[in-house]
Amino acid sequence: MLPLVRRRLGLSPPRLLRAICSRAGSTRIGDTTVALRAAERIELVGSANRSLLPSGSDSEETLATLEWLAKKALLRQDAMLLGESVGTLRSLAFRFCEVTGREAEHVSISRDTTESDLKQRREIRGGSVVYSDLPVVQAAVNGRVLIIEGLEKAERNLLPILNNLLENREMQLDSGAFLVHPRRYDKLLAEGATEADLAARQLVRCHDDFLVLVIGLPVPRFPGAPLDPPLRSR
């Protein structure tokens, strides 16, 4: 129906459905356009189980969530998906990574998760002790999407570490290195420090494109710990 006829009949404008449109170098979800990053490791680009998405495909509900995540990514803000079906939330997170071409790292939290499980693993190589970065650190350094599942199961000693990563993009690593917010790292460079100086001080720059998507169940309906204030704002 033509817009003029609709207005004369007192009808509201037609509701435009969201859609995903991919072009060279960008993807548009609804009215939001996200630039695509060239994946260095294509095997890490998210792939969703579409059978677990609402209505089993890219429904209007799914696209609305994906567009909201795209807006959060453009603002460089972390996000939390809260719901009763963890499988659906996980599929939404991986579907977002899939349509935007983002590499993803996945971490599942349980009651037995410790600080070392989030940071680095100590290994013996050639008779020497070396530290290997685990998914949380790899995502932060390489600008990937970090999907944290089961946050409501996290013990209290883990929450300050996660909150510091979300709020300040900082983390003390077991190797002695220290993750630093990109703006703070760049400020040190602007003040005269060199990358060699910062490397000698074991300062590691957190990537600008690092994004955290948290998946959780609502508490107290489900067993677990309630959200800390820094997480409620997401």
Short mmCIF file of C-alpha atoms in Angstrom, two decimals:
data_model
loop_
_atom_site.label_atom_id
_atom_site.label_comp_id
_atom_site.label_asym_id
_atom_site.label_seq_id
_atom_site.Cartn_x
_atom_site.Cartn_y
_atom_site.Cartn_z
CA MET A 1 0.00 0.00 0.00
CA LEU A 2 1.35 3.44 -0.89
CA PRO A 3 2.47 5.66 2.03
CA LEU A 4 0.02 8.47 1.08
CA VAL A 5 -2.93 6.06 1.03
CA ARG A 6 -1.88 4.62 4.38
CA ARG A 7 -1.75 8.09 5.94
CA ARG A 8 -5.22 9.02 4.60
CA LEU A 9 -6.64 5.80 5.98
CA GLY A 10 -5.02 6.49 9.34
CA LEU A 11 -2.79 3.42 9.15
CA SER A 12 0.64 3.28 10.72
CA PRO A 13 3.70 2.98 8.44
CA PRO A 14 4.59 -0.58 7.48
CA ARG A 15 7.04 -2.27 9.82
CA LEU A 16 10.31 -2.99 8.07
CA LEU A 17 11.81 -6.37 8.88
CA ARG A 18 15.50 -6.63 9.70
CA ALA A 19 17.85 -8.48 7.39
CA ILE A 20 21.52 -9.37 7.09
CA CYS A 21 23.27 -7.92 4.04
CA SER A 22 26.93 -8.64 3.39
CA ARG A 23 29.09 -6.51 1.11
CA ALA A 24 32.79 -6.30 0.47
CA GLY A 25 34.37 -5.36 3.76
CA SER A 26 31.18 -4.93 5.81
CA THR A 27 28.00 -6.56 7.05
CA ARG A 28 24.73 -4.76 7.73
CA ILE A 29 22.36 -6.11 10.36
CA GLY A 30 19.15 -4.11 10.24
CA ASP A 31 20.24 -0.48 10.24
CA THR A 32 23.67 -1.17 11.76
CA THR A 33 26.77 -1.69 9.61
CA VAL A 34 29.81 -3.48 11.00
CA ALA A 35 33.20 -3.56 9.27
CA LEU A 36 34.56 -7.04 8.65
CA ARG A 37 37.99 -7.97 9.97
CA ALA A 38 40.26 -10.26 7.96
CA ALA A 39 40.46 -13.42 10.05
CA GLU A 40 44.01 -14.60 10.71
CA ARG A 41 42.73 -18.03 11.80
CA ILE A 42 39.61 -18.89 9.85
CA GLU A 43 38.98 -21.96 12.01
CA LEU A 44 38.25 -19.66 14.96
CA VAL A 45 35.48 -17.71 13.22
CA GLY A 46 32.25 -18.49 15.05
CA SER A 47 29.74 -20.93 13.61
CA ALA A 48 26.27 -21.17 15.15
CA ASN A 49 23.97 -24.15 15.59
CA ARG A 50 20.98 -22.59 13.85
CA SER A 51 18.59 -25.25 15.14
CA LEU A 52 19.00 -23.69 18.61
CA LEU A 53 18.21 -20.14 17.46
CA PRO A 54 14.72 -18.71 18.11
CA SER A 55 12.39 -20.14 15.44
CA GLY A 56 15.33 -22.22 14.19
CA SER A 57 16.78 -19.54 11.90
CA ASP A 58 17.45 -15.80 11.55
CA SER A 59 14.04 -14.76 12.86
CA GLU A 60 13.14 -11.18 13.69
CA GLU A 61 13.92 -11.91 17.35
CA THR A 62 17.34 -13.28 16.42
CA LEU A 63 18.15 -10.35 14.13
CA ALA A 64 17.10 -7.86 16.81
CA THR A 65 19.59 -9.45 19.22
CA LEU A 66 22.32 -9.54 16.57
CA GLU A 67 21.75 -5.87 15.75
CA TRP A 68 21.97 -4.97 19.44
CA LEU A 69 25.27 -6.87 19.69
CA ALA A 70 26.53 -5.07 16.59
CA LYS A 71 25.75 -1.72 18.17
CA LYS A 72 27.57 -2.73 21.35
CA ALA A 73 30.58 -3.79 19.27
CA LEU A 74 30.65 -0.43 17.44
CA LEU A 75 30.62 1.33 20.81
CA ARG A 76 33.38 -1.02 22.03
CA GLN A 77 31.15 -2.14 24.89
CA ASP A 78 30.96 -5.65 26.27
CA ALA A 79 27.57 -7.33 26.43
CA MET A 80 25.74 -9.96 28.45
CA LEU A 81 23.06 -12.32 27.17
CA LEU A 82 20.77 -13.45 29.97
CA GLY A 83 18.13 -16.12 29.46
CA GLU A 84 16.79 -19.54 30.37
CA SER A 85 18.33 -21.50 27.46
CA VAL A 86 22.12 -21.52 27.48
CA GLY A 87 22.21 -23.31 24.14
CA THR A 88 20.16 -20.56 22.49
CA LEU A 89 22.31 -17.82 23.99
CA ARG A 90 25.49 -19.59 22.91
CA SER A 91 24.15 -19.95 19.37
CA LEU A 92 23.26 -16.24 19.29
CA ALA A 93 26.79 -15.31 20.35
CA PHE A 94 28.40 -17.56 17.75
CA ARG A 95 25.93 -16.42 15.08
CA PHE A 96 27.03 -12.83 15.73
CA CYS A 97 30.67 -13.86 15.26
CA GLU A 98 29.69 -15.76 12.11
CA VAL A 99 27.93 -12.89 10.34
CA THR A 100 30.60 -10.36 11.34
CA GLY A 101 33.56 -12.62 10.55
CA ARG A 102 34.94 -12.38 14.08
CA GLU A 103 37.29 -14.95 15.58
CA ALA A 104 35.96 -16.28 18.88
CA GLU A 105 37.33 -17.91 22.01
CA HIS A 106 34.97 -19.79 24.32
CA VAL A 107 35.40 -20.28 28.07
CA SER A 108 33.01 -22.28 30.25
CA ILE A 109 32.96 -21.38 33.94
CA SER A 110 32.31 -23.95 36.66
CA ARG A 111 32.70 -24.15 40.42
CA ASP A 112 36.14 -25.67 39.88
CA THR A 113 37.44 -22.88 37.61
CA THR A 114 40.51 -21.17 39.07
CA GLU A 115 42.52 -18.06 38.19
CA SER A 116 45.08 -20.16 36.32
CA ASP A 117 42.33 -21.58 34.10
CA LEU A 118 41.63 -18.04 32.85
CA LYS A 119 45.17 -16.79 32.43
CA GLN A 120 48.08 -19.02 31.44
CA ARG A 121 49.18 -22.64 31.55
CA ARG A 122 52.67 -23.52 32.73
CA GLU A 123 54.44 -26.07 30.55
CA ILE A 124 57.85 -27.73 30.35
CA ARG A 125 59.47 -27.37 26.94
CA GLY A 126 63.04 -28.42 26.29
CA GLY A 127 63.70 -28.54 30.02
CA SER A 128 62.51 -24.97 30.55
CA VAL A 129 59.29 -23.62 32.07
CA VAL A 130 57.18 -21.60 29.64
CA TYR A 131 53.75 -20.01 29.97
CA SER A 132 51.11 -20.58 27.28
CA ASP A 133 48.28 -18.07 26.97
CA LEU A 134 44.82 -19.53 27.51
CA PRO A 135 41.70 -18.40 25.55
CA VAL A 136 40.98 -15.34 27.72
CA VAL A 137 44.46 -13.89 27.16
CA GLN A 138 44.58 -14.93 23.51
CA ALA A 139 41.28 -13.17 22.85
CA ALA A 140 42.44 -10.00 24.62
CA VAL A 141 45.78 -9.82 22.79
CA ASN A 142 44.51 -10.75 19.32
CA GLY A 143 41.26 -8.76 19.30
CA ARG A 144 38.91 -11.74 19.30
CA VAL A 145 35.45 -12.14 20.79
CA LEU A 146 35.61 -13.83 24.18
CA ILE A 147 32.46 -15.80 24.99
CA ILE A 148 32.20 -16.53 28.72
CA GLU A 149 29.55 -19.10 29.61
CA GLY A 150 28.18 -19.90 33.06
CA LEU A 151 29.23 -16.75 34.88
CA GLU A 152 26.68 -17.41 37.62
CA LYS A 153 28.80 -20.43 38.65
CA ALA A 154 31.97 -18.38 39.17
CA GLU A 155 33.46 -18.39 42.65
CA ARG A 156 33.90 -15.03 44.35
CA ASN A 157 37.67 -15.04 43.88
CA LEU A 158 37.21 -15.03 40.09
CA LEU A 159 34.81 -12.08 39.88
CA PRO A 160 37.41 -9.36 40.68
CA ILE A 161 39.63 -10.72 37.88
CA LEU A 162 36.77 -10.73 35.38
CA ASN A 163 35.51 -7.33 36.51
CA ASN A 164 38.99 -5.81 36.09
CA LEU A 165 39.19 -7.24 32.58
CA LEU A 166 35.77 -5.84 31.69
CA GLU A 167 36.15 -2.44 33.30
CA ASN A 168 39.85 -1.67 32.82
CA ARG A 169 41.11 -4.20 30.26
CA GLU A 170 43.80 -5.18 32.75
CA MET A 171 45.02 -8.54 34.05
CA GLN A 172 48.10 -9.68 35.95
CA LEU A 173 49.47 -12.83 34.31
CA ASP A 174 51.31 -15.70 35.97
CA SER A 175 54.38 -15.14 33.77
CA GLY A 176 54.84 -11.69 35.29
CA ALA A 177 53.39 -9.90 32.27
CA PHE A 178 50.56 -7.42 32.65
CA LEU A 179 47.69 -6.78 30.24
CA VAL A 180 47.24 -3.02 29.73
CA HIS A 181 44.33 -1.01 28.36
CA PRO A 182 45.12 0.07 24.77
CA ARG A 183 44.64 3.78 25.53
CA ARG A 184 47.01 3.58 28.50
CA TYR A 185 49.58 1.67 26.43
CA ASP A 186 49.37 4.20 23.59
CA LYS A 187 49.71 7.05 26.09
CA LEU A 188 52.99 5.57 27.34
CA LEU A 189 54.23 5.45 23.75
CA ALA A 190 53.18 9.06 23.21
CA GLU A 191 55.10 10.08 26.34
CA GLY A 192 58.35 8.76 24.87
CA ALA A 193 58.48 5.10 25.76
CA THR A 194 59.31 2.63 23.02
CA GLU A 195 57.71 -0.73 22.39
CA ALA A 196 61.01 -2.33 23.43
CA ASP A 197 60.85 -0.44 26.75
CA LEU A 198 57.31 -1.62 27.40
CA ALA A 199 58.19 -5.18 26.41
CA ALA A 200 61.10 -5.09 28.89
CA ARG A 201 58.58 -4.04 31.55
CA GLN A 202 56.40 -6.96 30.42
CA LEU A 203 53.47 -4.73 29.50
CA VAL A 204 51.17 -6.33 26.92
CA ARG A 205 48.70 -4.20 24.96
CA CYS A 206 45.09 -5.31 24.99
CA HIS A 207 43.70 -5.17 21.45
CA ASP A 208 41.24 -2.40 20.53
CA ASP A 209 38.79 -4.89 19.00
CA PHE A 210 38.69 -7.19 22.02
CA LEU A 211 35.05 -7.84 22.91
CA VAL A 212 33.51 -9.89 25.72
CA LEU A 213 30.12 -11.58 25.41
CA VAL A 214 28.91 -13.12 28.65
CA ILE A 215 26.24 -15.83 28.76
CA GLY A 216 24.37 -16.45 32.00
CA LEU A 217 21.22 -17.70 33.66
CA PRO A 218 19.00 -15.41 35.76
CA VAL A 219 19.61 -15.76 39.48
CA PRO A 220 17.80 -16.39 41.88
CA ARG A 221 15.43 -18.30 39.61
CA PHE A 222 18.38 -20.57 38.84
CA PRO A 223 21.06 -21.54 41.38
CA GLY A 224 24.19 -19.44 41.39
CA ALA A 225 25.65 -16.11 42.45
CA PRO A 226 23.89 -12.83 41.55
CA LEU A 227 25.60 -10.42 39.18
CA ASP A 228 28.10 -7.88 40.44
CA PRO A 229 27.30 -4.21 39.64
CA PRO A 230 29.87 -3.98 36.77
CA LEU A 231 28.07 -6.86 35.05
CA ARG A 232 24.54 -5.59 35.62
CA SER A 233 25.25 -2.54 33.44
CA ARG A 234 25.79 -4.83 30.44
#
